[in-house]
Amino acid sequence: MPDAPPAIEAVGLRKTYGKREVLRGLDLTVPRGTVHALLGPNGAGKTTIVRILATLTEADAGTAKVAGYDVRTERARARRAISLTGQFAAVDEMQTAAENLRMMARLARTSGPARTSRAAARARAAELLDRFDLAAATDRLVKTYSGGMRRRLDLAASLVGQPDVVFLDEPTTGLDPRGRQELWSVVRELAARGTTVFLTTQYLEEADRLADRIAVLHGGELVAQGTSEELKSRVAGHRLDVVLADPAAYLRLAPRAAYSEPETRTLGFPTDGGAPQVRALLDALDPDGTAIERFSLHTATLDDVFLTLTKPAHREPNHV
Ligand SMILES: Nc1ncnc2c1ncn2[C@@H]1O[C@H](COP(=O)(O)OP(=O)(O)OP(=O)(O)O)[C@@H](O)[C@H]1O
Ligand SMILES: [Mg+2]
């Protein structure tokens, strides 16, 4: 489908709650079949974006299309093409897992993008229960489930209808390491089959491993977008960490650092990692050679990118 529209196309999205401008004119394009991660600190507006794209909240201004449908004027069609797993589980507590998934399968059969037979929907439900390690608990009431089990069931339920675009709002919050791995492999499989996945996460590692592209939301704007490699290369290739000899030296140099760890009197500074720059940096920070006790050099991580881009005063144009 060379002419198929992008999975998500948003232009100039704005949203204000009371006096708080949560989104200040946000543009976003997500190609089909890709995994896109949205990163941002607490309260940045990640859930707000997901809710607007999933037709649950209306933007004050701007337009958004999902799977080619305008979320405002073609809401019903947009809804049929997507699934949403929110920060909080949406399954029915007074039913068993199997009943929940059968209900989802019935809904998917009558309204989903791929109208499937009853047998196919049941088979898919069984496969998903197995996939998310819930097969043994299939006939238990959901109210007896642990938080992690509910989360997995919620994800399974959202995938029954084989949506074109899947929204996952902090999908691995509350999952143990094994549940997280399982979710990651499901996300990869979805993408390999051509499903578009739009996820929010607080885990940089998750974005790094899963996402084709990452957008960083800060101050109501996307302060950076790109692959994790592009974002990392943007900050500086390396970080020089220095451990200061005493608290006074730490406090003196802290305002110049990109990264700080008071407990260990460690400060981090971006550098290209080359000897001339590292030597010059050490000399500039510590001309007498008394303030710095030790140093170490690290390859920049997505954490460094995130910390640099979401520093309170930071503002940059919308593109890489
Ligand atoms: N319905 C609402 N009414 C008023 N304020 C709201 C509403 N929904 C969100 N907000 C505010 O908008 C801002 C963004 O909230 P949002 O939930 O989108 O952030 P988030 O990035 O998802 O945060 P978190 O990482 O904690 O999930 C916050 O300041 C929040 O308090
Ligand atoms: Mg949120």
Coordinates of C-alpha atoms and ligand atoms in Angstrom, one line a residue:
M1 CA 0.0 0.0 0.0
P2 CA 2.3 2.7 -1.2
D3 CA -0.3 5.4 -0.9
A4 CA -1.7 4.3 2.5
P5 CA -1.8 7.3 4.9
P6 CA 0.5 7.2 8.0
A7 CA -0.8 5.4 11.0
I8 CA -0.9 8.6 13.0
E9 CA -0.7 12.1 11.7
A10 CA -1.2 15.0 14.1
V11 CA -0.8 18.7 13.3
G12 CA -0.8 21.6 15.7
L13 CA -2.5 19.8 18.6
R14 CA -3.2 22.0 21.6
K15 CA -4.8 21.2 24.9
T16 CA -5.3 23.4 28.0
Y17 CA -6.7 22.4 31.3
G18 CA -7.8 25.4 33.3
K19 CA -4.8 27.7 33.0
R20 CA -2.3 24.9 32.3
E21 CA -1.3 24.6 28.7
V22 CA -0.5 20.9 28.5
L23 CA 0.1 20.7 24.7
R24 CA 1.3 23.7 22.8
G25 CA 0.9 22.9 19.1
L26 CA 2.3 19.5 18.6
D27 CA 3.1 17.8 15.3
L28 CA 3.5 14.0 15.1
T29 CA 3.7 11.5 12.2
V30 CA 4.0 7.8 12.8
P31 CA 4.5 5.5 9.7
R32 CA 2.5 2.3 9.5
G33 CA 4.0 -0.9 11.0
T34 CA 6.4 1.0 13.3
V35 CA 6.8 1.2 17.0
H36 CA 6.8 4.7 18.3
A37 CA 7.7 5.6 21.9
L38 CA 6.6 8.8 23.7
L39 CA 8.8 9.7 26.6
G40 CA 8.3 12.5 29.1
P41 CA 8.4 13.2 32.8
N42 CA 5.4 12.8 35.0
G43 CA 2.6 15.2 34.0
A44 CA 4.2 16.0 30.6
G45 CA 1.0 15.2 28.8
K46 CA 1.7 11.7 27.5
T47 CA -1.7 10.3 28.6
T48 CA -3.4 13.4 27.2
I49 CA -1.9 12.8 23.7
V50 CA -2.9 9.1 23.8
R51 CA -6.4 10.0 24.8
I52 CA -6.7 12.6 22.0
L53 CA -5.4 10.1 19.4
A54 CA -7.7 7.3 20.8
T55 CA -10.7 9.6 20.5
L56 CA -11.4 9.8 24.2
T57 CA -10.5 13.5 24.7
E58 CA -10.9 16.3 22.2
A59 CA -8.0 18.7 21.5
D60 CA -8.7 22.4 21.7
A61 CA -7.0 23.0 18.4
G62 CA -5.2 21.1 15.6
T63 CA -6.1 17.9 13.7
A64 CA -5.3 14.3 14.2
K65 CA -5.8 11.3 11.9
V66 CA -5.4 7.7 13.0
A67 CA -5.3 5.0 10.3
G68 CA -6.4 7.7 7.9
Y69 CA -9.5 8.7 9.9
D70 CA -10.0 12.1 11.6
V71 CA -10.4 11.5 15.3
R72 CA -13.0 14.3 15.5
T73 CA -15.1 14.0 12.4
E74 CA -14.7 10.2 11.8
R75 CA -14.5 9.1 15.3
A76 CA -16.4 5.8 14.9
R77 CA -14.2 4.6 12.1
A78 CA -11.0 5.7 13.9
R79 CA -12.2 3.8 17.0
R80 CA -12.7 0.6 15.0
A81 CA -9.1 0.7 13.8
I82 CA -7.5 1.1 17.2
S83 CA -7.2 -0.5 20.6
L84 CA -6.1 1.2 23.8
T85 CA -4.6 -0.2 26.9
G86 CA -4.6 2.5 29.5
Q87 CA -2.7 3.1 32.7
F88 CA -5.5 1.4 34.5
A89 CA -7.1 -1.9 33.6
A90 CA -10.5 -2.0 31.9
V91 CA -11.4 -5.7 32.4
D92 CA -14.6 -6.8 34.2
E93 CA -13.7 -8.0 37.7
M94 CA -16.7 -10.2 38.1
Q95 CA -15.9 -12.3 35.1
T96 CA -13.3 -14.9 34.5
A97 CA -10.4 -14.2 32.1
A98 CA -12.0 -16.5 29.5
E99 CA -15.3 -14.7 29.7
N100 CA -13.6 -11.3 29.4
L101 CA -11.8 -12.3 26.3
R102 CA -14.9 -14.0 24.7
M103 CA -16.7 -10.7 25.3
M104 CA -13.9 -8.8 23.6
A105 CA -14.0 -11.3 20.7
R106 CA -17.7 -10.8 20.3
L107 CA -17.2 -7.0 20.2
A108 CA -14.4 -7.4 17.7
R109 CA -16.4 -9.7 15.5
T110 CA -19.1 -7.1 15.1
S111 CA -17.1 -3.9 15.0
G112 CA -13.4 -4.7 14.5
P113 CA -11.4 -4.0 11.3
A114 CA -11.0 -7.7 10.6
R115 CA -14.3 -9.4 10.9
T116 CA -13.5 -12.9 12.0
S117 CA -15.5 -16.1 12.6
R118 CA -16.5 -17.1 16.1
A119 CA -14.1 -20.0 16.0
A120 CA -11.2 -17.8 14.9
A121 CA -12.0 -15.3 17.7
R122 CA -12.1 -18.1 20.3
A123 CA -8.8 -19.5 19.0
R124 CA -7.2 -16.1 19.2
A125 CA -8.5 -15.5 22.7
A126 CA -7.0 -18.9 23.8
E127 CA -3.7 -18.1 22.1
L128 CA -3.5 -14.7 23.9
L129 CA -4.3 -16.3 27.3
D130 CA -1.5 -18.7 26.7
R131 CA 0.8 -16.1 25.4
F132 CA 0.4 -13.9 28.5
D133 CA 0.9 -16.8 30.8
L134 CA -2.8 -16.8 32.0
A135 CA -3.8 -20.2 30.7
A136 CA -3.8 -21.8 34.2
A137 CA -5.9 -19.0 35.6
T138 CA -8.4 -18.8 32.7
D139 CA -11.5 -19.8 34.7
R140 CA -10.7 -17.7 37.9
L141 CA -12.7 -14.5 38.5
V142 CA -10.5 -11.5 37.6
K143 CA -11.1 -10.0 41.1
T144 CA -8.8 -12.7 42.5
Y145 CA -6.0 -11.8 40.1
S146 CA -2.8 -10.0 41.1
G147 CA -2.0 -6.5 39.6
G148 CA 0.4 -8.0 37.1
M149 CA -2.1 -10.6 36.0
R150 CA -4.8 -8.0 35.4
R151 CA -2.4 -5.9 33.4
R152 CA -1.5 -8.9 31.2
L153 CA -5.2 -9.8 30.8
D154 CA -5.9 -6.2 29.9
L155 CA -3.3 -6.3 27.2
A156 CA -4.6 -9.6 25.9
A157 CA -8.1 -8.2 25.7
S158 CA -6.9 -5.2 23.7
L159 CA -5.3 -7.4 21.1
V160 CA -8.3 -9.7 20.4
G161 CA -9.7 -7.5 17.7
Q162 CA -6.5 -7.3 15.7
P163 CA -6.4 -3.6 15.6
D164 CA -4.4 -1.6 13.0
V165 CA -3.0 0.8 15.6
V166 CA -2.4 -0.2 19.2
F167 CA -2.0 2.5 22.0
L168 CA -0.2 1.3 25.1
D169 CA 0.0 3.8 27.9
E170 CA 2.8 2.7 30.2
P171 CA 2.2 -0.9 29.3
T172 CA 4.9 -2.4 31.5
T173 CA 4.2 -0.5 34.7
G174 CA 3.4 -3.1 37.3
L175 CA 4.8 -6.0 35.4
D176 CA 7.7 -8.2 36.7
P177 CA 10.8 -8.6 34.6
R178 CA 9.3 -11.7 32.9
G179 CA 6.0 -10.1 32.1
R180 CA 7.9 -7.1 30.7
Q181 CA 10.0 -9.4 28.4
E182 CA 6.8 -11.1 27.3
L183 CA 5.2 -7.8 26.5
W184 CA 8.2 -6.7 24.5
S185 CA 8.1 -9.7 22.4
V186 CA 4.4 -9.3 21.8
V187 CA 5.0 -5.7 20.7
R188 CA 7.8 -6.8 18.3
E189 CA 5.5 -9.5 16.8
L190 CA 2.7 -7.0 16.3
A191 CA 5.0 -4.6 14.5
A192 CA 6.4 -7.5 12.3
R193 CA 2.8 -8.2 11.3
G194 CA 2.3 -4.6 10.2
T195 CA 0.5 -3.3 13.3
T196 CA 1.5 0.1 14.5
V197 CA 2.3 0.4 18.2
F198 CA 2.3 3.8 19.9
L199 CA 3.5 3.5 23.5
T200 CA 4.3 5.8 26.4
T201 CA 6.9 4.8 28.9
Q202 CA 9.0 6.1 31.7
Y203 CA 11.6 3.4 31.0
L204 CA 14.3 4.7 28.6
E205 CA 15.6 1.2 28.2
E206 CA 12.2 0.1 27.0
A207 CA 12.1 2.9 24.4
D208 CA 15.7 2.1 23.4
R209 CA 15.0 -1.6 22.8
L210 CA 11.6 -1.5 21.3
A211 CA 11.0 1.7 19.4
D212 CA 11.8 2.5 15.8
R213 CA 11.4 6.2 16.7
I214 CA 11.2 8.1 20.0
A215 CA 9.7 11.4 20.7
V216 CA 10.5 13.3 23.9
L217 CA 7.7 15.5 25.3
H218 CA 8.6 18.4 27.5
G219 CA 7.0 21.7 28.3
G220 CA 4.0 20.9 26.0
E221 CA 6.2 20.4 23.0
L222 CA 8.1 17.5 21.4
V223 CA 11.7 18.7 22.1
A224 CA 13.2 15.9 20.1
Q225 CA 12.2 13.1 17.7
G226 CA 14.3 10.4 16.1
T227 CA 15.7 7.0 16.4
S228 CA 17.5 6.2 19.7
E229 CA 20.8 6.5 17.8
E230 CA 19.9 9.9 16.4
L231 CA 18.9 11.1 19.8
K232 CA 22.0 9.8 21.5
S233 CA 24.3 11.3 18.8
R234 CA 22.6 14.6 19.4
V235 CA 23.7 15.0 23.0
A236 CA 27.4 14.2 22.7
G237 CA 28.9 10.8 22.2
H238 CA 30.2 10.4 25.8
R239 CA 29.9 11.6 29.3
L240 CA 32.8 12.4 31.6
D241 CA 31.9 11.6 35.2
V242 CA 34.1 13.3 37.8
V243 CA 34.1 12.6 41.6
L244 CA 34.8 15.7 43.5
A245 CA 37.2 15.8 46.5
D246 CA 34.9 17.7 48.8
P247 CA 31.4 19.2 49.0
A248 CA 32.5 22.7 48.3
A249 CA 34.1 21.7 45.0
Y250 CA 30.9 19.7 44.2
L251 CA 28.7 22.7 44.8
R252 CA 30.9 25.1 42.8
L253 CA 30.9 22.9 39.7
A254 CA 27.3 21.4 39.9
P255 CA 25.7 24.3 38.0
R256 CA 27.8 23.5 34.9
A257 CA 27.0 19.7 34.9
A258 CA 24.5 17.9 32.8
Y259 CA 24.2 15.2 35.4
S260 CA 24.6 15.1 39.2
E261 CA 24.6 12.6 42.0
P262 CA 25.1 14.4 45.3
E263 CA 25.5 11.2 47.5
T264 CA 28.7 10.3 45.7
R265 CA 29.8 13.8 44.8
T266 CA 29.7 12.9 41.1
L267 CA 29.1 15.3 38.2
G268 CA 28.7 14.4 34.6
F269 CA 29.7 16.5 31.5
P270 CA 29.0 15.8 27.8
T271 CA 32.1 15.3 25.7
D272 CA 33.1 13.7 22.3
G273 CA 35.3 11.2 24.2
G274 CA 38.5 12.3 22.5
A275 CA 41.6 12.9 24.6
P276 CA 42.0 16.6 23.6
Q277 CA 38.5 17.4 24.7
V278 CA 38.6 15.3 27.9
R279 CA 41.9 16.9 28.9
A280 CA 40.6 20.4 28.2
L281 CA 37.5 19.7 30.1
L282 CA 39.4 18.4 33.2
D283 CA 41.7 21.5 33.0
A284 CA 38.8 23.9 32.7
L285 CA 36.9 22.3 35.6
D286 CA 39.9 21.9 37.9
P287 CA 42.8 24.3 36.9
D288 CA 44.7 23.6 40.2
G289 CA 44.3 19.8 39.9
T290 CA 42.9 19.6 43.5
A291 CA 39.1 19.4 43.0
I292 CA 38.7 16.2 41.0
E293 CA 39.5 13.0 42.8
R294 CA 38.7 10.5 40.1
F295 CA 37.0 10.4 36.7
S296 CA 35.5 7.9 34.3
L297 CA 34.2 8.1 30.7
H298 CA 30.9 6.5 29.5
T299 CA 29.1 6.2 26.2
A300 CA 26.1 8.4 26.3
T301 CA 22.8 6.6 27.1
L302 CA 19.3 7.5 26.4
D303 CA 19.1 8.6 30.1
D304 CA 21.7 11.3 29.3
V305 CA 19.6 12.5 26.3
F306 CA 16.5 12.6 28.4
L307 CA 18.1 14.5 31.2
T308 CA 19.6 17.0 28.9
L309 CA 16.5 17.5 26.9
T310 CA 14.1 17.8 29.8
K311 CA 16.2 20.2 31.9
P312 CA 13.8 22.9 33.1
A313 CA 15.1 25.7 30.8
H314 CA 15.6 23.5 27.7
R315 CA 13.7 24.5 24.5
E316 CA 14.5 23.4 21.0
P317 CA 12.8 23.3 17.6
N318 CA 10.5 20.4 16.8
H319 CA 12.8 18.3 14.6
V320 CA 16.1 16.5 14.7
Ligands
LIG1 N1 -9.0 15.9 33.0 C1 -8.1 16.7 33.5 N2 -8.4 17.8 34.1 C2 -7.5 18.7 34.6 N3 -6.2 18.5 34.4 C3 -5.8 17.4 33.8 C4 -6.7 16.5 33.3 N4 -6.0 15.5 32.7 C5 -4.7 15.8 32.8 N5 -4.5 17.0 33.5 C6 -3.3 17.6 33.7 O1 -2.5 17.7 32.5 C7 -1.2 17.4 32.7 C8 -0.7 16.3 31.9 O2 -1.3 15.1 32.4 P1 -1.1 13.7 31.7 O3 -1.8 12.7 32.5 O4 -1.3 13.7 30.2 O5 0.5 13.5 31.9 P2 1.4 12.1 31.7 O6 2.6 12.6 30.9 O7 0.6 11.0 31.2 O8 1.9 11.9 33.2 P3 2.2 10.4 34.0 O9 3.6 10.1 33.6 O10 2.1 10.8 35.4 O11 1.2 9.4 33.5 C9 -1.0 17.2 34.2 O12 -0.6 18.4 34.8 C10 -2.4 16.8 34.7 O13 -2.6 17.2 36.0
MG2 MG 0.1 9.1 32.0

